[in-house]
XYZ file of C-alpha atoms in Angstrom:
115
model
C 14.021 12.863 -23.309
C 15.210 9.277 -23.553
C 15.439 7.582 -20.343
C 19.336 7.340 -20.307
C 19.897 10.899 -20.488
C 17.961 11.519 -17.296
C 19.912 8.858 -15.659
C 22.626 9.909 -16.312
C 21.991 13.773 -14.959
C 23.979 15.181 -12.242
C 21.956 15.336 -8.752
C 24.766 18.305 -7.997
C 22.419 19.575 -10.973
C 19.263 19.018 -10.583
C 18.514 19.485 -6.759
C 18.692 23.326 -7.075
C 15.954 23.116 -9.613
C 13.855 21.420 -7.473
C 14.900 23.620 -4.474
C 14.091 27.217 -6.893
C 10.968 24.754 -8.386
C 10.135 25.009 -4.114
C 11.324 28.507 -3.255
C 9.467 30.512 -6.186
C 6.443 28.968 -4.920
C 6.838 30.060 -1.016
C 8.014 26.729 0.241
C 10.927 26.134 1.046
C 15.310 24.186 0.889
C 14.097 22.081 4.056
C 10.821 20.863 2.386
C 12.656 20.144 -0.376
C 14.970 17.823 2.180
C 12.572 16.708 4.129
C 10.587 15.069 0.731
C 13.888 13.403 -0.604
C 14.080 12.122 2.782
C 10.682 10.793 2.927
C 11.053 9.191 -0.254
C 14.629 7.938 0.122
C 15.665 7.231 3.421
C 18.466 10.044 2.934
C 18.774 12.124 5.729
C 19.905 15.573 5.136
C 23.675 15.219 5.870
C 23.397 11.675 3.452
C 21.979 14.082 0.298
C 24.141 16.990 0.726
C 26.989 14.336 1.022
C 25.536 13.035 -2.439
C 25.457 16.336 -3.615
C 29.335 16.619 -3.041
C 30.286 13.133 -4.308
C 27.963 14.237 -7.993
C 26.726 11.512 -8.153
C 23.877 10.746 -11.374
C 20.250 10.033 -10.792
C 20.670 6.736 -11.341
C 23.242 6.279 -8.961
C 21.679 8.572 -6.319
C 18.642 6.207 -6.490
C 19.886 2.639 -6.210
C 22.267 3.728 -3.581
C 19.222 4.951 -1.171
C 18.536 3.542 2.052
C 15.349 2.556 1.047
C 12.624 3.874 -0.839
C 9.503 4.513 1.114
C 7.038 1.366 1.616
C 4.139 3.828 0.505
C 5.900 5.352 -2.627
C 3.211 3.422 -4.294
C 0.511 5.515 -3.391
C 1.908 8.351 -5.894
C 0.073 8.943 -8.399
C -0.881 11.737 -11.193
C 0.693 13.147 -14.497
C 4.225 14.455 -15.046
C 5.051 15.948 -18.416
C 1.348 14.194 -19.349
C 2.388 10.273 -18.133
C 1.224 8.849 -15.495
C 3.223 7.950 -12.528
C 1.693 4.913 -11.088
C 1.706 3.469 -15.529
C 5.750 3.691 -15.386
C 7.186 0.436 -16.437
C 10.825 1.142 -15.676
C 11.458 1.218 -12.278
C 13.839 4.004 -12.122
C 12.192 6.333 -13.834
C 9.273 5.617 -12.024
C 11.355 6.619 -8.511
C 13.045 10.028 -10.523
C 8.880 10.988 -11.785
C 7.812 10.149 -8.513
C 9.957 12.815 -6.971
C 9.164 15.615 -9.478
C 5.541 14.902 -8.687
C 6.022 15.524 -5.120
C 8.023 18.358 -6.068
C 5.420 19.599 -8.044
C 2.770 18.863 -5.411
C 5.046 20.908 -3.291
C 4.991 24.482 -5.348
C 1.103 23.744 -5.658
C 0.816 24.713 -2.313
C -0.336 21.297 -1.062
C 0.055 20.304 2.661
C 3.539 18.681 3.498
C 1.444 16.202 5.014
C -0.458 14.685 2.313
C 2.805 15.585 -0.005
C 4.162 12.457 2.882
C 1.646 10.291 2.611
């Protein structure tokens, strides 16, 4: 999939998929929001505001209050690609979020997910 197609995806369309993935494995929306907050600096109300605005992924990450300074500690693969080796900064942020949600769905403790 080309990057521009991913960047233009509405966050309001992706968010329910992230929550559903977590909930299928017995995790919660609150935990998904905590991960998004840790990564981007948005609080729960700001996440809901972005959902209502129907911003795209690019805008969601560009308007993030502050990316977590420890996000560089996120390592591993998403779809066979190592997140630490992704060159496009925006795609790397998107994949960081994917990786954290994957870890949540796999049952990893929140303390370990939120490095």
